[in-house]
Coordinates of C-alpha atoms in Angstrom, one line a residue:
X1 CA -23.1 10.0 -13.4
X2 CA -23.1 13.4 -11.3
X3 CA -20.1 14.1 -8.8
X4 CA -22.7 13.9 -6.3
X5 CA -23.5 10.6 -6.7
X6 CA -21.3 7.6 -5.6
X7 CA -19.9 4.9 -8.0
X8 CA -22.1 2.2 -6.4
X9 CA -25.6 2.1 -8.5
X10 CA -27.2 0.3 -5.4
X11 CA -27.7 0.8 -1.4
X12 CA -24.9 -1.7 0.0
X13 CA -26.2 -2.9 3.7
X14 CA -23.8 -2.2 6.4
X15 CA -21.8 -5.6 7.1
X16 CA -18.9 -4.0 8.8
X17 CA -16.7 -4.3 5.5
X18 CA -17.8 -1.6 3.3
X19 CA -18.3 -1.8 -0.6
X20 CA -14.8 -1.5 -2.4
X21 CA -14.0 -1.0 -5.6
X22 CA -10.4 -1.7 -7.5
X23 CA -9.9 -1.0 -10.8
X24 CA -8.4 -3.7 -13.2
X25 CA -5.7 -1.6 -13.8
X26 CA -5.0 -1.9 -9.7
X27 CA -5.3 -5.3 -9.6
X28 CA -2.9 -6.3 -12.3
X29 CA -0.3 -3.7 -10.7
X30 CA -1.3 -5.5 -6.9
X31 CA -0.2 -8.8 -8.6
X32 CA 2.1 -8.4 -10.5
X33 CA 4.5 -6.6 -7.9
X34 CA 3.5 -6.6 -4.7
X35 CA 2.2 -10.1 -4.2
X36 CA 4.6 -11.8 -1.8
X37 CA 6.9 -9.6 -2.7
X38 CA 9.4 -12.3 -3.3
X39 CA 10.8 -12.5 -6.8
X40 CA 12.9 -14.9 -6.4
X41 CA 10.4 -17.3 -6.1
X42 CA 8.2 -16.6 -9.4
X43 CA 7.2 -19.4 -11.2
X44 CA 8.2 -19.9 -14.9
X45 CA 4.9 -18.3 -16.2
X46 CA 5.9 -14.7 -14.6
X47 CA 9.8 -15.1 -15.3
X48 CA 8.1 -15.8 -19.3
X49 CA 5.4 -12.9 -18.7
X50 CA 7.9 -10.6 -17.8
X51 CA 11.1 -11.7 -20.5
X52 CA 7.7 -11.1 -23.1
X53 CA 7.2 -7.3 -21.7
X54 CA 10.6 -6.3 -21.5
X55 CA 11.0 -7.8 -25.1
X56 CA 8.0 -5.6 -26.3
X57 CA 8.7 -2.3 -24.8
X58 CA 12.8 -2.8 -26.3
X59 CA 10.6 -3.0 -30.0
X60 CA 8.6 -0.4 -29.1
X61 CA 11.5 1.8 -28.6
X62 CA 14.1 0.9 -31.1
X63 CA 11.5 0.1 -34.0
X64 CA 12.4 2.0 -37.2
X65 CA 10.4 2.0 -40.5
X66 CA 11.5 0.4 -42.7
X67 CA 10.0 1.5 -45.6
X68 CA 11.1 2.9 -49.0
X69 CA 13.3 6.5 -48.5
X70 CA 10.9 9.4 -49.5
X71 CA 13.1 11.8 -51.3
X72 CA 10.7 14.8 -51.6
X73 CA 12.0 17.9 -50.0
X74 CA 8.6 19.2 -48.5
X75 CA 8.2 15.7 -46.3
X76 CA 11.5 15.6 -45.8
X77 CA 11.1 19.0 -44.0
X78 CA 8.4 18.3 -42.4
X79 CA 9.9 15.1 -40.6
X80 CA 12.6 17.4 -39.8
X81 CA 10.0 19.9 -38.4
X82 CA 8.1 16.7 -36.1
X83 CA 11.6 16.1 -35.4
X84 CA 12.6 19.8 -34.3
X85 CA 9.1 19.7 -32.1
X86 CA 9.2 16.7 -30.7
X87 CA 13.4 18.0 -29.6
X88 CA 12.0 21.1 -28.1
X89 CA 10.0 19.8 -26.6
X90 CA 11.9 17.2 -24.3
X91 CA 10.1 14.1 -25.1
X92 CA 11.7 11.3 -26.4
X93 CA 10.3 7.7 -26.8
X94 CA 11.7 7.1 -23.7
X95 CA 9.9 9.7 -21.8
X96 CA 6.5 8.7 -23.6
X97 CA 7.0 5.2 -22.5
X98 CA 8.3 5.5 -18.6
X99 CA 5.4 7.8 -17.2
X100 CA 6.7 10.2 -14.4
X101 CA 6.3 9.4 -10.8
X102 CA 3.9 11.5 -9.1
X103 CA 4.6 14.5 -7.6
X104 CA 4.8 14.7 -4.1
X105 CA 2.1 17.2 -2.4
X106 CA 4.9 20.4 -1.1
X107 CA 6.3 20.0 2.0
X108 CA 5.5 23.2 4.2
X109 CA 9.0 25.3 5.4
X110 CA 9.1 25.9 9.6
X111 CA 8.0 30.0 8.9
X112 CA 5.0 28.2 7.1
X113 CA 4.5 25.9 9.7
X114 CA 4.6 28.8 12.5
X115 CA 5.3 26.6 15.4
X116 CA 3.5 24.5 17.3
X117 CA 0.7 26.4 17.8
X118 CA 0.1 27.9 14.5
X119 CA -3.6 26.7 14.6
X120 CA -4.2 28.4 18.0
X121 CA -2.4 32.1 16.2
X122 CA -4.6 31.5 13.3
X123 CA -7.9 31.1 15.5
X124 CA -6.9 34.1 17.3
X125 CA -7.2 36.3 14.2
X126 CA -10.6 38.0 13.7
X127 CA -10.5 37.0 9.6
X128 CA -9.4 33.6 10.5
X129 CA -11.6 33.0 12.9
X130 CA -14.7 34.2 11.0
X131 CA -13.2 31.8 8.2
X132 CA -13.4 28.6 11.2
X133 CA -17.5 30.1 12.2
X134 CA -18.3 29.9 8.7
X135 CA -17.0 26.2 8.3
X136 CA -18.4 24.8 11.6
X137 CA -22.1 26.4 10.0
X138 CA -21.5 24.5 7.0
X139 CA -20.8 21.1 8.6
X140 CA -23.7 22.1 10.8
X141 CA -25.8 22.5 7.7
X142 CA -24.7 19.5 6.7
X143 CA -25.3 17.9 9.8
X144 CA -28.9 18.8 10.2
X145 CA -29.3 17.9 5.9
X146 CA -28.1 14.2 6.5
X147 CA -30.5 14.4 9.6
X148 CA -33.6 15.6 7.7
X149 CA -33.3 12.7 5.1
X150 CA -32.9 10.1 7.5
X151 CA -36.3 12.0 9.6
X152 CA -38.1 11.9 6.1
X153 CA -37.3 8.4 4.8
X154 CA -36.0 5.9 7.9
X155 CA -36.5 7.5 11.3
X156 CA -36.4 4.9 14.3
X157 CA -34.5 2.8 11.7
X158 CA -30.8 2.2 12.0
X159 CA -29.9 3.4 8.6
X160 CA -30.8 4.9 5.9
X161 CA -30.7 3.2 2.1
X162 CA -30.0 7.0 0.8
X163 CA -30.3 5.9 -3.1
X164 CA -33.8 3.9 -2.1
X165 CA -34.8 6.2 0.3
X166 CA -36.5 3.0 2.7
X167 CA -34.6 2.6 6.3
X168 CA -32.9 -1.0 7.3
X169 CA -32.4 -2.7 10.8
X170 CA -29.0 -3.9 10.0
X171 CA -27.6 -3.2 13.6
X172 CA -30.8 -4.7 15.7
X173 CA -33.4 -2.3 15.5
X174 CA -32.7 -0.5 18.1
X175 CA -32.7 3.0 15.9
X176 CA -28.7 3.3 16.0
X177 CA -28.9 6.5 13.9
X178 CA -30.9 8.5 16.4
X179 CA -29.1 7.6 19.5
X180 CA -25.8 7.8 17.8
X181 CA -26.5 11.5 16.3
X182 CA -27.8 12.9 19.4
X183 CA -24.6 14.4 21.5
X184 CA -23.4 15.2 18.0
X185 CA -26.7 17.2 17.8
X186 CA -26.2 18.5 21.6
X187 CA -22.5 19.6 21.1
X188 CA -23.9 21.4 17.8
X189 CA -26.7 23.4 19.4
X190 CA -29.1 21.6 16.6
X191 CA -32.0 22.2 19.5
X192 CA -35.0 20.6 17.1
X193 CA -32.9 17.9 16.4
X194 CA -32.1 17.2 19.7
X195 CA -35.9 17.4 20.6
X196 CA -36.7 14.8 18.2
X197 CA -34.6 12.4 19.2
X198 CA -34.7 12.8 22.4
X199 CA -38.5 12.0 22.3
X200 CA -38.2 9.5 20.3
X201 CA -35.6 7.4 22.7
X202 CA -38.1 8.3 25.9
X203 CA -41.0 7.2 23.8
X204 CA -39.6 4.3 21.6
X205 CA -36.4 2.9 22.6
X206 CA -37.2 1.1 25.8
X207 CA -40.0 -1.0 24.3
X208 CA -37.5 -1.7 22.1
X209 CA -34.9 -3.3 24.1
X210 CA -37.5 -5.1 25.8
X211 CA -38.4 -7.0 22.4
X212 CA -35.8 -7.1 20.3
X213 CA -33.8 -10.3 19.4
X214 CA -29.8 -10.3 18.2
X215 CA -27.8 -7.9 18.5
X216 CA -23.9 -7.2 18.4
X217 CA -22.4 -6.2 21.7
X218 CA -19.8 -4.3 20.5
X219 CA -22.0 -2.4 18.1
X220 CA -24.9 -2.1 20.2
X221 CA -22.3 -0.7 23.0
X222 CA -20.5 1.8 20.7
X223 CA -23.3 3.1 19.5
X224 CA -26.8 3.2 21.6
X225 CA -25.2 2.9 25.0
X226 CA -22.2 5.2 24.5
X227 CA -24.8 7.0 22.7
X228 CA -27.1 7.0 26.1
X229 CA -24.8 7.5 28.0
X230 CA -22.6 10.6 26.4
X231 CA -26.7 12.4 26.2
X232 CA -26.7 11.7 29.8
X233 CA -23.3 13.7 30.4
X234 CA -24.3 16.5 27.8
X235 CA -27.4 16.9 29.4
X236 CA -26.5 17.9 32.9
X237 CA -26.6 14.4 34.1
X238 CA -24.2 13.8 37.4
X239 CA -22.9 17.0 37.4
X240 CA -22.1 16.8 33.6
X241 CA -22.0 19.9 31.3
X242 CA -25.9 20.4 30.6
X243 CA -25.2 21.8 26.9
X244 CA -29.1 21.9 26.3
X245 CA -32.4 22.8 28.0
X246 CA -34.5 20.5 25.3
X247 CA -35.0 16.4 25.0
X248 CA -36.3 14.4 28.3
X249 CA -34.6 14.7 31.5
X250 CA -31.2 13.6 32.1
X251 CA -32.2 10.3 33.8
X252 CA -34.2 8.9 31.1
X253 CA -30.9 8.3 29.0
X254 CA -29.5 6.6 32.2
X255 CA -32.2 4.4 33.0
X256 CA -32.8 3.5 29.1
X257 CA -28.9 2.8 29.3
X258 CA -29.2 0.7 32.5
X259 CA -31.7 -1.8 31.2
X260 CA -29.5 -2.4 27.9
X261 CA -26.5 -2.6 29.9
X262 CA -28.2 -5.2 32.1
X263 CA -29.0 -7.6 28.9
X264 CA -25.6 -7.3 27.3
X265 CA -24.1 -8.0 30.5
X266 CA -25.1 -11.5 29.5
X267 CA -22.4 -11.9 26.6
X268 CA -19.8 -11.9 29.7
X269 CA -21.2 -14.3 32.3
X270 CA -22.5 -16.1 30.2
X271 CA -19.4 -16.9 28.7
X272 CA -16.6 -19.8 30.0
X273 CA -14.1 -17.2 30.1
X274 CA -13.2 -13.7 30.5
X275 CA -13.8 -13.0 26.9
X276 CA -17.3 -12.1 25.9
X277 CA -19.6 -13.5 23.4
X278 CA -20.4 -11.6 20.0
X279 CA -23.9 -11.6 20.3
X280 CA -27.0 -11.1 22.7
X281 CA -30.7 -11.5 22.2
X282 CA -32.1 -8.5 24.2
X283 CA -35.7 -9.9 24.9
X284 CA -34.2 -13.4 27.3
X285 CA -30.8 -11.5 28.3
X286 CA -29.1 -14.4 26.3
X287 CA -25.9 -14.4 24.7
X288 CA -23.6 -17.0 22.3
X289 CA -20.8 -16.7 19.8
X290 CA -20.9 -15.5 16.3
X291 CA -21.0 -18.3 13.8
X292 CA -17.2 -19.9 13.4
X293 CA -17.2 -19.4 17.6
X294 CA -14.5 -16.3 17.5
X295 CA -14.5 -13.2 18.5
X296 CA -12.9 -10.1 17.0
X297 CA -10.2 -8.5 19.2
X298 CA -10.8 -5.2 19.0
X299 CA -14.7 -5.8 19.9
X300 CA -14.2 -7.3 23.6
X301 CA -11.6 -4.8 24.4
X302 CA -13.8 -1.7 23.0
X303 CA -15.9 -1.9 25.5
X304 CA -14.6 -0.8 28.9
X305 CA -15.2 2.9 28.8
X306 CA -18.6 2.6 27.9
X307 CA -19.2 0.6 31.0
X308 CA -17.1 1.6 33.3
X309 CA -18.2 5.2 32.7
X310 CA -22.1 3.4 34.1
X311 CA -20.8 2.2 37.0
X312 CA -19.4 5.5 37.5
X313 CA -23.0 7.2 37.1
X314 CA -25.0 4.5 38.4
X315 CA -23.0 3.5 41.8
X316 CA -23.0 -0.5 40.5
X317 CA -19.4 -1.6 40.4
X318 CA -21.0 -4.9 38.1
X319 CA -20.3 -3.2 34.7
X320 CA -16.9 -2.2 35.2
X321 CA -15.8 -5.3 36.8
X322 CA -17.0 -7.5 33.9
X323 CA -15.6 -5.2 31.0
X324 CA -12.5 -5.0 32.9
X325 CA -11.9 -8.5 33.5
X326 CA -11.2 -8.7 29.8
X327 CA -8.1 -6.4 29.5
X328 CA -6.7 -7.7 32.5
X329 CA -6.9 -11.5 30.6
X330 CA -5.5 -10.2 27.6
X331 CA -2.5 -8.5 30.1
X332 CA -1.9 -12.0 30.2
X333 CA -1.4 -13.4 27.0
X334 CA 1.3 -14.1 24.5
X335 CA 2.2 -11.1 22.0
X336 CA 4.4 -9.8 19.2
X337 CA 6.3 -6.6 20.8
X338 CA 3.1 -5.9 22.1
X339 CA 1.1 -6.5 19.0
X340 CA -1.7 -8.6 18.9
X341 CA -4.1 -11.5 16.6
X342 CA -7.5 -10.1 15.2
X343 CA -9.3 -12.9 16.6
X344 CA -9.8 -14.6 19.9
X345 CA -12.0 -17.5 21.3
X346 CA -14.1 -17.3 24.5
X347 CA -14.4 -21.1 25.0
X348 CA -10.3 -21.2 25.2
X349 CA -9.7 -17.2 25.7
X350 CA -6.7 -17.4 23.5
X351 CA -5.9 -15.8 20.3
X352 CA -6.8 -17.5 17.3
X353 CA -5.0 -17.1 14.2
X354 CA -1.7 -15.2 13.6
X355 CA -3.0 -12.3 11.6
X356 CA -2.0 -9.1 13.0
X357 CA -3.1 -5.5 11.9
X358 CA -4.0 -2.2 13.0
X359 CA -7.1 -1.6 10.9
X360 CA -10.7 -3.2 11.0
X361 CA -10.6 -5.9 13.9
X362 CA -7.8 -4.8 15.5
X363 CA -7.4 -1.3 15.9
X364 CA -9.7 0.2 18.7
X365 CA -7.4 -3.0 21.0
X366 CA -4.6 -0.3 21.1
X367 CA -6.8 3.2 21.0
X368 CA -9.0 1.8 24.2
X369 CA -5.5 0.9 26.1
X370 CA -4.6 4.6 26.1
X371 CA -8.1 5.9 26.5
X372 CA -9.3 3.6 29.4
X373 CA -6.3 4.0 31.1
X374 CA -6.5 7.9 30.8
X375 CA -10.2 7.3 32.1
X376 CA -9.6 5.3 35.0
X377 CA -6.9 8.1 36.2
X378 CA -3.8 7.4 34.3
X379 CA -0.6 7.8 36.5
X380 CA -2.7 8.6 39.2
X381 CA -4.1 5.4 39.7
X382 CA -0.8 2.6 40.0
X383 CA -3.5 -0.2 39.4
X384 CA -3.8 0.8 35.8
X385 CA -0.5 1.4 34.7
X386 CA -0.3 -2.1 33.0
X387 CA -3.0 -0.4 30.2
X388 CA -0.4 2.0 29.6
X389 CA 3.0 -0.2 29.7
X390 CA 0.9 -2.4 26.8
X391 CA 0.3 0.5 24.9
X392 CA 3.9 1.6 24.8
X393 CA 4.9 -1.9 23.9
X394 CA 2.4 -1.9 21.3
X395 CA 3.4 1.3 19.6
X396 CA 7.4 0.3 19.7
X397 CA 6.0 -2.9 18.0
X398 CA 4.1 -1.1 15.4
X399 CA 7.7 1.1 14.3
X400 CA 9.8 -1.9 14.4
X401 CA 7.4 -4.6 12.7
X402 CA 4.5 -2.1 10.8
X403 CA 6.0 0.8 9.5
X404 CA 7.7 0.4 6.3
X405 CA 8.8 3.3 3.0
X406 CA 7.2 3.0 -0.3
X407 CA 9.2 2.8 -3.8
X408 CA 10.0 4.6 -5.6
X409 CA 8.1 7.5 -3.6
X410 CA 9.4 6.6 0.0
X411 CA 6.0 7.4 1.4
X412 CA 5.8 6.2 4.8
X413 CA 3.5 3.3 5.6
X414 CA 1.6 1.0 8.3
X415 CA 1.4 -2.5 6.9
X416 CA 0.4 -5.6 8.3
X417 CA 1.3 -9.4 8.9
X418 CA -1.6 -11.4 7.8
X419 CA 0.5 -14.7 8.4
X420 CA 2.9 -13.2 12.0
X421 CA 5.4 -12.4 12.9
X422 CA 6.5 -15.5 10.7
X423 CA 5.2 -14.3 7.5
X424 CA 5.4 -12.2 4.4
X425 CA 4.7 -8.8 5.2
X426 CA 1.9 -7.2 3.3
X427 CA 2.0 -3.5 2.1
X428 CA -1.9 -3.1 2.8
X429 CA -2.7 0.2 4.7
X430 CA -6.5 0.2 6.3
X431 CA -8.0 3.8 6.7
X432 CA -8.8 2.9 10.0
X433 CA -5.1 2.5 10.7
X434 CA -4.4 6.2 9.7
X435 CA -7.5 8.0 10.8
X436 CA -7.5 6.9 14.4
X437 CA -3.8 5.8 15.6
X438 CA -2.3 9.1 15.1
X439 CA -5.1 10.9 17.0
X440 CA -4.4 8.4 19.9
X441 CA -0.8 9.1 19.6
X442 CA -1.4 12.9 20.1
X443 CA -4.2 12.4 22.8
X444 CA -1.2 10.5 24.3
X445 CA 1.8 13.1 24.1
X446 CA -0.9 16.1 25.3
X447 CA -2.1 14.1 28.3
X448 CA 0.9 11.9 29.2
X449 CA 4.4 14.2 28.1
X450 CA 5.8 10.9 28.1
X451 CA 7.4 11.5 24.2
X452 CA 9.0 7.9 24.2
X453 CA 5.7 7.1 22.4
X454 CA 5.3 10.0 20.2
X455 CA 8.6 10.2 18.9
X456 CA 8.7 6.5 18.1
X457 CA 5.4 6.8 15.7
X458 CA 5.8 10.5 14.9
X459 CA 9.7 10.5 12.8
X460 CA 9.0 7.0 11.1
X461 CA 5.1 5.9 11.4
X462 CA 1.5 7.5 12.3
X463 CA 2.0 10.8 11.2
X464 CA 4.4 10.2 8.4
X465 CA 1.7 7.5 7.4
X466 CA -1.5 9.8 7.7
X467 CA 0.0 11.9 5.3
X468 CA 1.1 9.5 3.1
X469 CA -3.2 8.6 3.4
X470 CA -3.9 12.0 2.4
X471 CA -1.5 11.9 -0.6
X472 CA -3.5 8.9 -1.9
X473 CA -6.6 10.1 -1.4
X474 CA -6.4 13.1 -3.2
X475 CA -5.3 11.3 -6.1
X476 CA -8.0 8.9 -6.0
X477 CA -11.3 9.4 -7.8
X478 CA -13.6 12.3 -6.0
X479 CA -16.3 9.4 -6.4
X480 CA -14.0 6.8 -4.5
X481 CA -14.1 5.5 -1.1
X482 CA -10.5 5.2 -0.3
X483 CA -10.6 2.5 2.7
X484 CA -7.8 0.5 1.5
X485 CA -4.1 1.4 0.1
X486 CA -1.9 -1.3 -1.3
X487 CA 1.6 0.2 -1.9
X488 CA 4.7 -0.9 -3.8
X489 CA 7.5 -2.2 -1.4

């Protein structure tokens, strides 16, 4: 097997929990000490597990032959030459048993660090900045690569199988992968591609919606409306910052947006409270819950700017006022320091379940509380400020009840508590946890210079914990998708 390749053999469908892979080696280590990570209630089959090991390595280090003497003198020197090697050097059977903790990535001094705005000093020299031209044409090239296979092999599909080369509908049908590359292909000046997907979405896409049965509201908004919509802005559209000449007007992205908008607009009226249904079939404007009748948390609160940016651009308040209607209900409920279940139900719009996390289900909750409130105005507009007072609280939450040290490393962490506040924490780190929050956190101190929140997550939590994410990737397999970190407490 090639670097290139991944470690998977097979396409794996997109289920919204991607294919993961721990070694055997990981899973022993996961059990043995970190489950519950409460010794003092091991049952008699550890306690005799671990009396066994300790009793095995003490043989393995204090074990002597014990074999007849050899008296000749050429062995005897050359045990006394192993001997004068093995002294030199520095290993002993105790250093070939106990394996070395890794080394920590070097920590850069404040000269190498050259101030805040050391990225702005290095983009202002010629060398370095021909250095940053040369890397935005590479992920460019790679850009327009990715874009060729999916043209060649899947287009109007929503993904690609890249090892099958055949395109899947595993997010509707609606062609998720052109609508969703398109500003990337405006803000990149990829002209062609923006011309073929443009014509594609004036030409395809609305027959589409028209026809199509389920789909997820949260994905479908995400991705082919915010999609519509941000090729709207790019394009010129209401006085937005026309970036390219090539695709269909402006207005076709709004209209095509429009008529989704008005079929997922279902999953909220349709439902007994202000919490949206998962899913809508786009041909009756229908909508009902996912199987199990929950919805996921982050999902019905990752939807506002999306729609309240198409009110904005359409002059119909309807959008915004539905979307909305759901942050203001959750204003309303119960929390823990601000922190919040995965799941809720729309027939009783409460939280379900106590599991609380920052990663996959619960993680865009606390990056659309910032970013809706910065959208609708921030401390300009006294109606929102309850968006931002919840974010606070959540991010106070996160450092007293989240962030946690490794052993024996001290490598800072964002863990979770899969049973509440109640529970057993759990030393599991999601990627999503340390890709996104401290973004958020930045967008927050740039736009707000309120530090309250930035110092709480920046000396003890996001940023400490991103890098602790980078550590552990790079010492994961090249091949690896790193989505999960479980770490020793």
């Amino acid at each position: 097997m090639t670097d290139s390749l991944p470690y998977s053999m097979k396409d794996v469908k997109y289920d919204n929990a991607k294919f993961r892979h721990r070694s055997l080696y990981k899973v022993i280590n996961q059990t043995l000490l970190t489950h519950k990570r409460n010794w003092l209630s091991c049952s008699t089959g550890k306690f005799l597990a671990l009396v066994m090991l300790f009793g095995l390595a003490y043989l393995f280090l204090t074990h002597t032959s014990s074999g007849p003497e050899v008296s000749g003198g050429l062995v005897k020197n050359a045990m006394r030459n192993e001997k004068e090697k093995i002294n030199s050097d520095g290993v002993s059977g105790l250093k070939r048993f106990w394996r070395k903790p890794p080394r920590l990535p070097p920590r850069l001094s404040p000269d190498e660090k050259g101030g805040k705005n050391s990225f702005g000093h290095e983009a202002e020299n010629p060398s370095s900045r021909l250095k940053w031209v040369s890397r935005q044409q590479k992920v460019k090239d790679s850009f327009i690569h990715a874009w060729s296979g999916y043209k060649k092999y899947a287009m109007g599909y929503d993904e690609l199988m890249p090892l099958s080369h055949h395109g899947v509908d595993g997010l509707g049908g609606l062609g998720a992968t052109v609508v969703d590359a398109l500003d990337t292909a405006i803000i990149m000046g990829a002209d062609e591609i923006v011309s073929e997907a443009g014509s594609w979405i004036e030409t395809q896409l609305l027959d589409r919606i028209k026809h199509k049965g389920q789909v997820n509201l949260f994905e479908t908004t995400i991705r082919v409306l915010g999609g519509l919509l941000s090729a709207y802005h790019l394009s010129g559209g209401d006085g937005g910052m026309k970036l390219t000449r090539n695709g269909p007007k402006p207005a076709v992205y709004l209209d095509t947006a429009r008529d989704l908008a008005d079929r997922l607009i279902s999953a909220f009226t349709a439902s007994p409270t202000s919490v949206p249904y998962s899913d809508v079939i786009l041909r009756d404007s229908s909508a009902h819950p996912a199987p199990g009748g929950l919805s996921s948390t982050s999902e019905v609160s990752t939807l506002q700017l999306e729609f309240n940016y198409l009110s904005m651009v359409s002059g119909d308040p309807k959008y915004s006022l539905e979307a909305m209607k759901v942050l203001e209900h959750l204003k309303t409920l119960p929390k823990v320091e601000g922190l919040v279940p995965i799941y809720i139900s729309p027939h009783s719009g409460q939280f379900s379940g106590e599991n609380i996390r920052l990663g996959s289900r619960g993680d865009s909750y606390y990056e659309y509380l910032l970013k809706v409130w910065l959208h609708q105005g921030g401390s300009q507009n006294t109606n929102m400020t309850y968006l931002y007072d919840m974010y606070s609280e959540a991010m106070k939450g996160v450092h007293n009840r989240l962030v946690r040290k490794s052993v024996p490393n001290g490598l800072v962490f964002v863990g979770e508590l899969p049973y509440g506040s109640n529970g057993a924490f759990s030393p599991k780190m999601d990627h999503l946890t340390v890709k996104i929050h401290p973004g958020e956190i930045y967008l927050c101190d740039l736009c707000v210079k309120r530090f309250e929140i930035h110092e709480a997550c920046s000396g003890y939590g996001m940023f400490p914990a991103w890098y602790t994410c980078t550590w552990c990737n790079k010492r994961q397999d090249k091949r690896e998708s790193n989505e999960r970190q479980f770490t020793h407490i």
